[in-house]
Coordinates of C-alpha atoms in Angstrom, one line a residue:
Chain A
M15 CA -16.3 -6.7 58.0
K16 CA -15.9 -10.1 55.8
V17 CA -18.8 -10.3 53.6
L18 CA -19.7 -13.5 51.6
V19 CA -21.7 -13.7 48.7
P20 CA -23.5 -16.6 46.7
V21 CA -23.8 -16.5 42.9
K22 CA -25.9 -18.7 40.4
R23 CA -25.0 -19.9 37.4
V24 CA -28.3 -19.2 35.4
L25 CA -29.4 -19.1 31.5
D26 CA -28.8 -15.7 29.8
Y27 CA -31.9 -13.4 31.1
N28 CA -32.4 -11.9 27.1
L29 CA -32.8 -15.7 25.8
K30 CA -35.9 -17.8 26.2
V31 CA -36.0 -20.8 27.2
R32 CA -37.1 -24.3 24.8
V33 CA -39.2 -27.1 26.5
K34 CA -38.1 -30.2 25.3
P35 CA -40.8 -31.9 23.1
D36 CA -41.6 -35.3 25.9
G37 CA -42.3 -32.8 28.7
S38 CA -39.2 -34.1 30.6
G39 CA -37.3 -30.2 31.4
V40 CA -36.4 -27.6 29.7
D41 CA -33.7 -28.0 26.9
L42 CA -30.7 -25.3 27.8
S43 CA -28.0 -27.2 25.6
N44 CA -25.9 -24.7 23.6
L45 CA -27.1 -21.5 25.4
K46 CA -25.3 -19.0 26.6
M47 CA -25.4 -19.1 30.5
S48 CA -24.6 -16.0 33.3
I49 CA -24.6 -14.8 36.6
N50 CA -28.1 -14.4 37.6
P51 CA -28.8 -10.7 37.3
F52 CA -30.0 -10.3 41.2
C53 CA -26.7 -11.8 42.1
E54 CA -24.4 -9.5 40.1
I55 CA -26.3 -6.8 41.8
A56 CA -25.5 -8.7 45.1
V57 CA -21.6 -8.9 44.7
E58 CA -21.5 -5.0 43.3
E59 CA -22.6 -4.2 46.5
A60 CA -19.9 -5.9 48.5
V61 CA -17.4 -4.1 46.4
R62 CA -18.9 -1.0 46.9
M63 CA -18.5 -1.8 50.9
K64 CA -15.1 -2.3 50.1
E65 CA -14.2 0.0 47.7
G66 CA -16.2 3.1 49.1
G67 CA -19.1 4.0 46.9
G68 CA -22.7 4.2 47.1
G69 CA -23.0 5.5 50.3
H70 CA -20.5 3.1 51.7
A71 CA -17.3 4.1 53.3
K72 CA -14.1 2.4 51.9
D73 CA -12.6 -0.9 53.5
A74 CA -16.1 -1.3 55.7
A75 CA -15.9 -4.5 53.9
K76 CA -12.1 -6.2 54.0
E77 CA -13.0 -9.4 52.5
I78 CA -16.0 -10.7 49.7
V79 CA -15.7 -14.0 49.2
A80 CA -18.0 -15.5 46.6
V81 CA -19.5 -19.0 46.7
S82 CA -21.5 -20.9 44.0
I83 CA -23.0 -24.1 44.0
G84 CA -23.3 -25.9 40.6
P85 CA -21.9 -28.1 37.5
E86 CA -17.9 -27.0 37.0
Q87 CA -18.9 -24.5 34.8
A88 CA -20.4 -22.8 37.5
Q89 CA -16.5 -21.5 37.7
E90 CA -16.8 -19.2 35.3
T91 CA -19.8 -17.8 37.6
L92 CA -17.0 -17.3 40.1
R93 CA -14.9 -16.1 38.1
N94 CA -17.4 -13.6 36.7
A95 CA -18.2 -12.2 40.2
L96 CA -14.1 -12.0 40.9
A97 CA -13.8 -9.5 37.9
I98 CA -16.1 -7.5 39.6
G99 CA -14.1 -7.5 42.5
A100 CA -14.8 -10.2 45.1
D101 CA -12.1 -11.4 46.5
R102 CA -11.7 -15.6 46.7
G103 CA -14.3 -18.0 45.5
I104 CA -15.5 -21.1 46.8
L105 CA -17.0 -23.7 44.1
V106 CA -19.4 -26.5 45.7
K107 CA -19.4 -29.2 42.3
A108 CA -23.2 -30.7 42.2
D109 CA -24.6 -31.7 39.2
G110 CA -28.6 -31.4 38.7
E111 CA -30.8 -29.4 40.6
V112 CA -30.1 -28.0 43.5
E113 CA -33.4 -26.6 45.3
P114 CA -33.0 -23.2 47.3
L115 CA -33.0 -25.5 50.7
A116 CA -30.5 -27.7 50.4
V117 CA -28.3 -24.4 48.8
A118 CA -29.4 -22.7 52.5
K119 CA -28.0 -26.0 54.1
I120 CA -24.5 -26.0 51.9
L121 CA -24.7 -22.2 52.9
K122 CA -24.9 -22.5 56.0
A123 CA -22.1 -24.8 56.7
V124 CA -20.2 -22.6 54.4
I125 CA -21.0 -19.6 56.6
E126 CA -20.2 -21.4 60.1
A127 CA -17.0 -22.2 58.4
E128 CA -16.3 -18.6 57.1
K129 CA -18.0 -16.6 59.5
P130 CA -19.0 -13.4 57.7
D131 CA -20.6 -10.6 59.4
L132 CA -23.2 -10.2 56.2
V133 CA -24.6 -12.4 53.5
I134 CA -25.6 -10.9 50.5
L135 CA -27.9 -13.0 48.0
G136 CA -29.8 -12.2 44.7
K137 CA -33.7 -11.9 45.8
Q138 CA -35.0 -14.7 43.0
A139 CA -33.3 -16.6 40.6
I140 CA -34.5 -16.1 37.1
D141 CA -34.7 -19.9 36.4
D142 CA -36.2 -21.0 39.2
D143 CA -38.0 -18.2 40.0
N144 CA -38.4 -19.3 43.9
N145 CA -37.2 -16.1 45.3
A146 CA -36.7 -18.7 48.6
T147 CA -32.6 -19.2 49.4
A148 CA -31.9 -16.3 51.6
Q149 CA -34.7 -16.7 53.5
M150 CA -34.5 -20.0 54.3
L151 CA -30.6 -19.5 55.3
A152 CA -31.4 -17.0 57.3
A153 CA -34.3 -19.2 59.6
L154 CA -31.4 -22.1 59.2
L155 CA -29.1 -19.8 61.2
G156 CA -31.5 -18.0 63.2
W157 CA -30.2 -14.6 61.5
P158 CA -32.4 -11.8 60.8
Q159 CA -32.9 -11.0 57.2
A160 CA -33.7 -8.1 55.1
T161 CA -35.4 -9.3 51.9
F162 CA -35.8 -7.2 48.6
A163 CA -33.4 -4.3 49.2
S164 CA -33.1 -0.9 47.4
K165 CA -30.9 0.3 49.6
I166 CA -28.2 -0.8 52.7
V167 CA -26.3 1.6 55.5
L168 CA -23.8 -0.2 57.3
G169 CA -24.0 1.3 61.2
A170 CA -22.5 0.1 64.6
G171 CA -23.6 -3.8 64.7
K172 CA -26.3 -3.4 62.6
A173 CA -27.3 -2.7 58.8
T174 CA -31.0 -0.5 57.9
V175 CA -32.3 -1.7 55.0
T176 CA -34.6 -0.3 52.4
R177 CA -37.1 -2.9 51.1
E178 CA -39.1 -2.7 48.6
V179 CA -42.4 -3.8 49.3
D180 CA -46.1 -4.0 47.9
G181 CA -46.8 -0.3 48.6
G182 CA -43.8 1.1 48.4
L183 CA -40.9 1.1 50.3
Q184 CA -40.1 -0.2 54.2
T185 CA -37.0 0.4 56.2
L186 CA -35.6 -2.1 58.9
D187 CA -33.1 -2.1 61.0
V188 CA -31.4 -6.0 61.0
E189 CA -28.9 -6.6 64.1
L190 CA -25.3 -8.2 61.9
P191 CA -24.5 -10.8 61.4
A192 CA -27.2 -10.8 58.9
I193 CA -29.1 -11.7 55.5
V194 CA -29.5 -9.4 53.2
S195 CA -31.1 -10.1 49.4
T196 CA -31.1 -7.7 46.5
D197 CA -33.8 -5.9 44.5
L198 CA -32.9 -4.6 40.9
R199 CA -32.7 -0.9 42.4
L200 CA -30.2 -1.2 44.9
N201 CA -27.2 -0.1 42.2
E202 CA -26.1 -1.0 38.8
P203 CA -23.2 -3.2 38.5
R204 CA -20.5 -2.8 36.7
Y205 CA -18.5 -4.3 33.2
A206 CA -15.5 -6.1 34.1
S207 CA -12.9 -4.5 32.7
L208 CA -10.3 -6.6 30.6
P209 CA -7.0 -5.8 33.5
N210 CA -10.0 -7.0 36.5
I211 CA -11.1 -10.1 34.3
M212 CA -7.2 -11.3 34.0
K213 CA -6.4 -11.0 37.6
A214 CA -9.7 -13.1 38.7
K215 CA -8.0 -15.7 37.0
K216 CA -5.1 -15.3 39.5
K217 CA -7.8 -15.3 42.3
P218 CA -8.3 -18.2 44.2
I219 CA -11.0 -21.1 43.9
D220 CA -11.5 -23.9 46.6
V221 CA -13.3 -26.6 45.4
K222 CA -15.7 -28.7 47.6
T223 CA -19.0 -31.0 46.9
P224 CA -22.1 -31.0 49.1
A225 CA -20.7 -34.1 50.8
D226 CA -18.0 -32.4 52.6
F227 CA -20.5 -30.8 54.1
G228 CA -23.0 -33.5 54.7
V229 CA -26.1 -32.1 52.6
D230 CA -28.2 -34.4 50.6
T231 CA -29.0 -32.3 47.7
T232 CA -31.9 -34.9 46.4
P233 CA -34.7 -32.7 45.3
R234 CA -37.7 -32.8 47.7
L235 CA -40.3 -31.7 45.1
K236 CA -40.9 -33.9 42.0
T237 CA -41.3 -32.2 38.3
I238 CA -43.1 -34.6 36.8
K239 CA -44.0 -32.4 33.9
T240 CA -42.9 -29.9 32.1
A241 CA -45.4 -27.5 29.3
E242 CA -45.0 -24.7 27.3
P243 CA -47.3 -22.2 28.5
P244 CA -50.8 -21.5 26.6
K245 CA -50.2 -19.5 23.6
R246 CA -52.4 -16.6 23.3
A247 CA -54.9 -16.8 20.1
G248 CA -53.7 -14.7 17.5
G249 CA -54.5 -11.5 18.1
V250 CA -56.1 -8.6 15.1
K251 CA -54.1 -5.4 14.0
V252 CA -56.6 -2.2 14.2
K253 CA -56.1 0.8 12.2
T254 CA -57.8 3.4 14.3
T255 CA -58.3 4.2 17.9
A256 CA -62.3 4.3 16.8
E257 CA -61.6 0.4 15.9
L258 CA -60.1 -0.2 19.1
V259 CA -63.2 0.9 21.3
G260 CA -65.3 -0.7 19.0
K261 CA -63.5 -4.2 19.3
L262 CA -63.3 -3.1 23.6
K263 CA -67.0 -3.0 23.5
E264 CA -67.3 -6.4 21.3
A265 CA -65.0 -7.9 23.9
G266 CA -67.0 -6.6 27.1
V267 CA -63.9 -5.1 29.1
I268 CA -65.5 -1.7 28.5
Chain B
M9 CA -56.3 -32.5 55.7
A10 CA -55.7 -29.7 57.5
V11 CA -54.4 -26.5 55.6
L12 CA -53.7 -23.0 56.8
V13 CA -54.0 -19.7 54.6
V14 CA -52.1 -16.8 55.9
A15 CA -54.5 -13.8 55.7
E16 CA -53.2 -11.0 53.8
H17 CA -55.1 -7.9 55.3
D18 CA -54.5 -4.6 56.9
N19 CA -55.2 -5.1 60.0
A20 CA -58.7 -3.3 59.1
S21 CA -59.9 -5.7 56.5
V22 CA -58.4 -8.7 54.6
K23 CA -57.8 -7.7 51.0
D24 CA -59.3 -10.0 48.1
A25 CA -55.9 -12.1 47.8
T26 CA -56.8 -14.1 50.7
N27 CA -60.3 -14.9 49.7
K28 CA -58.3 -16.1 46.0
V29 CA -55.5 -18.1 48.3
V30 CA -58.7 -19.7 50.0
T31 CA -60.1 -21.4 46.9
A32 CA -56.4 -22.8 45.8
A33 CA -56.7 -24.2 49.7
K34 CA -59.9 -25.3 49.1
A35 CA -58.7 -27.1 46.1
M36 CA -56.5 -29.5 48.3
G37 CA -59.4 -30.8 50.0
G38 CA -59.9 -30.9 53.7
D39 CA -60.4 -28.2 56.1
V40 CA -59.3 -25.0 55.4
D41 CA -58.6 -22.5 58.3
V42 CA -57.4 -18.7 58.1
L43 CA -54.5 -16.9 60.1
V44 CA -55.1 -13.4 60.7
A45 CA -51.4 -11.7 62.2
G46 CA -52.0 -8.6 63.3
S47 CA -51.7 -5.6 65.4
N48 CA -55.5 -4.5 66.5
A49 CA -56.9 -6.6 63.3
G50 CA -60.1 -7.6 64.7
A51 CA -62.1 -6.0 62.3
A52 CA -59.5 -8.0 59.8
A53 CA -60.5 -11.5 61.5
A54 CA -64.1 -10.5 61.9
A55 CA -63.7 -10.2 58.0
A56 CA -61.8 -13.4 57.5
A57 CA -64.4 -15.5 59.3
K58 CA -66.9 -14.6 56.3
I59 CA -64.8 -16.1 53.5
E60 CA -66.8 -19.3 52.4
G61 CA -65.6 -22.7 53.4
V62 CA -63.7 -21.3 56.0
R63 CA -63.6 -23.3 58.9
K64 CA -62.3 -21.8 61.5
V65 CA -60.0 -18.2 61.9
L66 CA -56.9 -17.8 64.3
H67 CA -56.1 -14.7 65.6
A68 CA -52.9 -13.5 67.0
D69 CA -52.8 -9.8 67.8
G70 CA -49.4 -8.1 69.2
A71 CA -46.8 -5.6 68.4
T72 CA -44.5 -7.7 67.1
L73 CA -47.2 -8.7 64.3
A74 CA -47.5 -4.7 63.9
K75 CA -45.7 -4.9 60.5
Q76 CA -45.8 -8.8 59.6
M77 CA -41.9 -9.1 59.4
A78 CA -40.9 -12.3 58.5
E79 CA -39.4 -13.7 62.6
P80 CA -42.2 -13.3 64.6
L81 CA -44.3 -14.7 61.7
E82 CA -41.9 -17.5 61.5
A83 CA -42.4 -17.7 65.2
L84 CA -45.9 -17.7 65.0
I85 CA -46.1 -20.0 62.4
A86 CA -43.7 -22.8 62.2
P87 CA -45.4 -24.1 65.6
L88 CA -49.0 -23.9 64.4
M89 CA -47.7 -26.6 61.6
A90 CA -48.0 -29.1 64.2
N91 CA -52.0 -29.0 63.6
Y92 CA -51.7 -28.8 60.0
D93 CA -50.6 -30.5 56.6
A94 CA -49.7 -27.3 54.7
V95 CA -49.9 -23.9 54.8
L96 CA -50.9 -21.3 52.0
F97 CA -49.0 -17.6 51.9
P98 CA -50.3 -15.2 49.3
A99 CA -47.4 -14.5 47.0
S100 CA -47.1 -10.7 48.2
T101 CA -43.8 -9.1 49.2
T102 CA -45.2 -10.3 53.1
G103 CA -45.6 -13.8 52.2
K104 CA -42.7 -14.2 50.1
N105 CA -40.7 -13.0 52.6
A106 CA -42.1 -14.9 55.9
A107 CA -42.7 -18.3 54.1
P108 CA -39.2 -19.6 53.1
R109 CA -37.9 -19.2 56.7
V110 CA -41.7 -21.2 57.6
A111 CA -40.5 -23.9 55.5
A112 CA -36.8 -24.4 56.3
K113 CA -38.2 -24.6 60.1
L114 CA -39.8 -27.0 59.3
D115 CA -37.1 -28.9 57.2
V116 CA -39.5 -29.0 53.8
M117 CA -38.6 -26.9 50.0
Q118 CA -41.9 -24.6 49.6
V119 CA -43.7 -24.6 46.5
S120 CA -43.2 -20.7 45.0
G121 CA -45.4 -19.1 42.8
V122 CA -48.1 -21.7 42.8
I123 CA -50.7 -21.3 39.7
G124 CA -52.9 -24.6 39.9
V125 CA -53.8 -26.9 42.3
E126 CA -54.2 -30.7 41.0
G127 CA -54.5 -32.1 44.3
P128 CA -53.1 -32.6 47.9
D129 CA -49.9 -32.7 46.7
T130 CA -49.5 -31.9 42.9
F131 CA -49.0 -28.0 42.1
V132 CA -48.3 -26.3 38.8
R133 CA -45.7 -23.1 38.4
P134 CA -44.0 -21.6 36.1
I135 CA -40.6 -21.0 35.4
Y136 CA -38.1 -19.2 33.6
A137 CA -40.4 -16.4 33.7
G138 CA -43.4 -18.3 33.0
N139 CA -41.8 -19.5 29.6
A140 CA -42.2 -23.3 30.6
I141 CA -45.1 -24.1 33.4
I142 CA -44.2 -27.3 35.7
T143 CA -45.9 -29.5 37.7
V144 CA -44.5 -30.8 41.0
K145 CA -45.2 -33.4 43.2
D146 CA -45.1 -32.4 46.9
E147 CA -45.0 -35.5 49.2
Q148 CA -42.8 -33.5 52.0
P149 CA -44.9 -34.7 55.6
K150 CA -45.3 -30.5 55.9
K151 CA -46.5 -28.4 52.9
V152 CA -45.5 -24.8 52.4
L153 CA -47.2 -23.2 49.3
V154 CA -46.8 -19.6 47.9
V155 CA -49.8 -18.8 45.9
Q156 CA -50.1 -16.5 42.8
P157 CA -53.8 -15.0 43.9
T158 CA -54.4 -14.2 40.1
A159 CA -54.6 -17.6 39.2
F160 CA -57.6 -18.4 41.3
K161 CA -61.3 -17.1 41.5
A162 CA -61.9 -15.3 45.0
A163 CA -64.0 -17.4 47.4
G164 CA -67.4 -15.7 48.2
N165 CA -68.3 -13.6 51.3
G166 CA -71.0 -15.4 53.2
G167 CA -69.5 -17.6 55.9
A168 CA -69.8 -17.7 59.2
A169 CA -67.0 -19.2 60.8
V170 CA -65.5 -19.0 64.5
V171 CA -62.9 -16.8 65.8
E172 CA -60.2 -18.2 68.1
T173 CA -57.8 -15.8 69.5
I174 CA -54.0 -17.4 69.5
A175 CA -51.1 -15.8 71.7
A176 CA -48.9 -13.3 69.3
P177 CA -45.0 -14.2 69.9
T178 CA -43.0 -12.0 72.6
G179 CA -39.6 -11.9 70.8
P180 CA -36.7 -10.4 71.7
F181 CA -35.9 -10.3 67.7
K182 CA -33.3 -9.2 65.5
S183 CA -34.7 -7.4 63.4
A184 CA -36.9 -4.0 64.2
F185 CA -39.5 -1.7 62.0
V186 CA -37.5 2.0 61.4
S187 CA -40.0 3.4 59.1
E188 CA -42.3 3.3 55.9
E189 CA -43.1 5.4 52.8
M190 CA -46.0 4.1 50.8
A191 CA -47.2 5.3 47.8
K192 CA -50.6 7.3 48.2
S193 CA -53.1 6.4 45.2
D194 CA -57.1 6.9 44.7
R195 CA -56.8 4.3 42.0
P196 CA -57.6 0.3 42.3
E197 CA -54.3 -1.5 43.4
L198 CA -52.7 -3.2 40.9
T199 CA -52.9 -6.6 41.7
A200 CA -56.7 -6.6 42.1
A201 CA -57.6 -4.0 39.4
K202 CA -60.3 -5.2 36.7
R203 CA -58.6 -2.7 34.1
I204 CA -54.5 -1.8 34.2
V205 CA -52.7 0.9 32.1
S206 CA -49.4 1.2 31.4
G207 CA -46.6 2.8 30.4
G208 CA -43.1 1.9 29.4
R209 CA -39.9 3.9 28.5
A210 CA -41.4 5.4 25.7
L211 CA -43.0 7.6 27.8
G212 CA -39.6 9.5 28.1
S213 CA -40.5 11.5 31.6
S214 CA -42.1 11.4 34.7
E215 CA -44.0 14.5 33.7
E216 CA -44.9 12.8 30.4
F217 CA -45.7 9.1 32.2
H218 CA -48.5 11.1 34.4
K219 CA -49.8 13.3 31.9
V220 CA -50.4 10.6 29.4
L221 CA -51.3 7.7 31.8
D222 CA -53.1 9.4 34.6
P223 CA -56.3 10.3 32.8
L224 CA -56.6 7.3 30.6
A225 CA -56.7 5.2 33.6
D226 CA -58.9 7.6 35.9
K227 CA -61.4 7.4 32.6
L228 CA -61.3 3.7 32.2
G229 CA -61.4 3.1 36.4
A230 CA -57.9 1.6 35.5
A231 CA -55.0 0.9 38.0
V232 CA -51.5 2.5 36.5
G233 CA -48.5 0.4 36.1
A234 CA -45.1 0.2 34.4
S235 CA -42.3 -1.8 32.8
R236 CA -39.0 -2.3 34.5
A237 CA -37.5 0.3 31.9
A238 CA -40.3 3.1 33.0
V239 CA -39.3 2.3 36.4
D240 CA -35.3 2.0 36.3
A241 CA -35.8 5.6 34.5
G242 CA -37.7 7.1 37.3
Y243 CA -40.9 7.7 35.5
A244 CA -42.9 5.7 37.7
P245 CA -42.9 4.6 41.2
N246 CA -41.4 0.5 42.1
D247 CA -44.7 -0.1 42.7
Y248 CA -46.1 0.3 39.8
Q249 CA -43.6 -1.9 38.3
V250 CA -45.0 -5.3 36.5
G251 CA -43.2 -8.1 35.6
Q252 CA -41.2 -11.6 36.3
T253 CA -39.6 -9.7 39.5
G254 CA -42.5 -7.2 40.2
K255 CA -46.0 -7.6 40.4
V256 CA -48.4 -10.2 38.5
V257 CA -51.7 -9.1 37.5
A258 CA -54.4 -10.7 35.2
P259 CA -56.8 -7.6 35.2
E260 CA -59.9 -8.1 32.5
L261 CA -58.2 -5.6 30.3
Y262 CA -54.3 -4.1 30.3
V263 CA -53.3 -1.8 28.0
A264 CA -49.6 -1.7 27.3
I265 CA -48.9 1.9 25.9
G266 CA -45.3 2.4 25.0
I267 CA -43.9 -0.9 26.6
S268 CA -41.3 -2.8 23.7
G269 CA -42.8 -6.6 25.7
A270 CA -39.4 -8.0 26.9
I271 CA -40.0 -11.4 28.6
Q272 CA -39.7 -10.4 31.8
H273 CA -42.5 -7.7 31.5
L274 CA -44.9 -10.3 30.0
A275 CA -44.2 -13.0 32.8
G276 CA -46.7 -10.3 34.9
M277 CA -49.6 -9.5 32.7
K278 CA -49.9 -12.4 29.6
D279 CA -52.5 -14.1 31.6
S280 CA -54.8 -10.7 31.2
K281 CA -58.3 -11.8 29.6
V282 CA -57.6 -8.5 26.9
I283 CA -54.3 -7.0 26.0
V284 CA -54.5 -4.0 23.9
A285 CA -50.8 -2.3 22.6
I286 CA -50.1 1.0 21.6
N287 CA -46.6 1.5 19.8
K288 CA -45.2 3.0 17.2
D289 CA -43.0 0.0 16.4
E290 CA -44.6 -2.7 14.6
E291 CA -41.9 -5.3 15.3
A292 CA -42.5 -4.8 19.2
P293 CA -42.8 -8.1 21.1
I294 CA -45.8 -7.0 22.4
F295 CA -48.1 -7.4 19.7
Q296 CA -47.1 -11.1 19.8
V297 CA -49.5 -11.3 22.8
A298 CA -51.8 -8.3 22.1
D299 CA -55.4 -9.2 21.5
Y300 CA -55.9 -5.4 19.6
G301 CA -52.8 -3.8 18.5
L302 CA -52.3 -0.2 17.1
V303 CA -49.4 0.5 15.4
A304 CA -49.8 4.6 16.5
D305 CA -47.4 7.3 18.4
Y306 CA -48.9 7.4 21.9
K307 CA -48.7 11.1 21.4
A308 CA -51.5 11.3 18.9
A309 CA -53.0 8.0 19.5
V310 CA -54.2 8.5 23.5
P311 CA -55.6 11.7 22.7
E312 CA -58.0 9.9 20.0
L313 CA -58.6 6.9 22.4
M314 CA -59.9 9.3 25.6
D315 CA -62.1 11.4 22.7
E316 CA -63.4 7.9 21.2
L317 CA -63.9 6.5 25.2
T318 CA -66.4 9.4 25.8
K319 CA -67.9 8.8 22.6
A320 CA -68.7 5.4 24.0
G321 CA -70.2 7.0 27.5
L322 CA -67.0 6.4 29.4

């Protein structure tokens, strides 16, 4: 089985973004960028399908292709995926914001060329918080989808996926080829070891552009303003639980 | 302009989130219809017809819609969009799962996590875990919106719309429902609760989590939530998670116990009306958003709080 894993370069999850004073956007200059945490989980799952682990048979995946769409520096994100265990990378060089619809269209073209049996994506990127690319890709390909996966069991011509839904867990069977998006509890990604980081430098990365796939990446949605969220009024520290209950009564919430 | 709202329902009744999304739809102007897609969902369709400001209810009933999975919802909704300018889904796991499929089918980019409607084509949404709020203009011929219900007031239930039956998609589809495992709880639903008591990693174990939080939640008539750390450690089920990637809540009272207040957690609860934090680390970031902070060990503070609430007549 061949597995394709799209990965996104985003602001590191520990960092707090700053809104530019003129409201024209967020300021990412000189901030640490990392692989989106949900994408890291997707790569880890694919690697477990290759190595055996996480309930998968060894060699369930024969080849893992990581794809990233973004600036030149997204190559680092691909190297990160290669260090976790992906076999090769494809970088689709595009500057500026590329919306999930355009990403899905590029991925569709990559998938038609690569013919994977399974595509694993993160459920959302922690920068735009859209939670849309996997579903859009499934729709464009006419493939089934299993989003917010916390468990994947590969079977003959299908995958049985447990999903995290409001109220609990739901299990689906999806015919392969299929699109799966990862939730936080699917696995715990490994730290790439130094030898693997060195090895990853030798793995091939193919560089393409959206034009190679005939995809227009002009955003469909226009951001007309970026603002700081409203600040909460300064709170007070109370000394005792009695004082706390008094305050809550005053506020009318109990 | 005609706007379609996809109802959140359990076949027997419509959830409060539907009424809230109707309010968002009304803010766009034009006629608002509600789609109830389910199996034996006549009661839910009748309930949707009572929502104030709804022109008509479209009721599609069939086995393929029993679990409101993405493929049949796409097959149902995409063709309906010939009659509508916009479709609004609630930001539930069902809505988030289906909306982008419909959007891609219509070749439009969706607007996710809408918290404000400023007109027929101007919407407000958070990015970066709520640390920036953007206003976007959507001039596409069809609009697909995923709406954060907690950001809107619920429309009332005094309406009397007509219910029109439409055909359910027949398939076949490439995905099939196997089973589900739903958490049973007598407490209010997290996203609709007026009060929430939430616990973090400091509680140390699943037993302690329930021993400390359940009685307090019952006393307050509150739902129980959890931070990601508590869920990852297995103290609480996944379904309890409040935050950027879990549930977004905005109750009147949110009590955070043993929660440090990471960016990702704050993203899910900082629109609560009153936030109370009980934490022994006075430097914990949760105190920056808490209206009332108590620097104390929860082990002593929660039983004391229970006594004080009893004295206060709860």
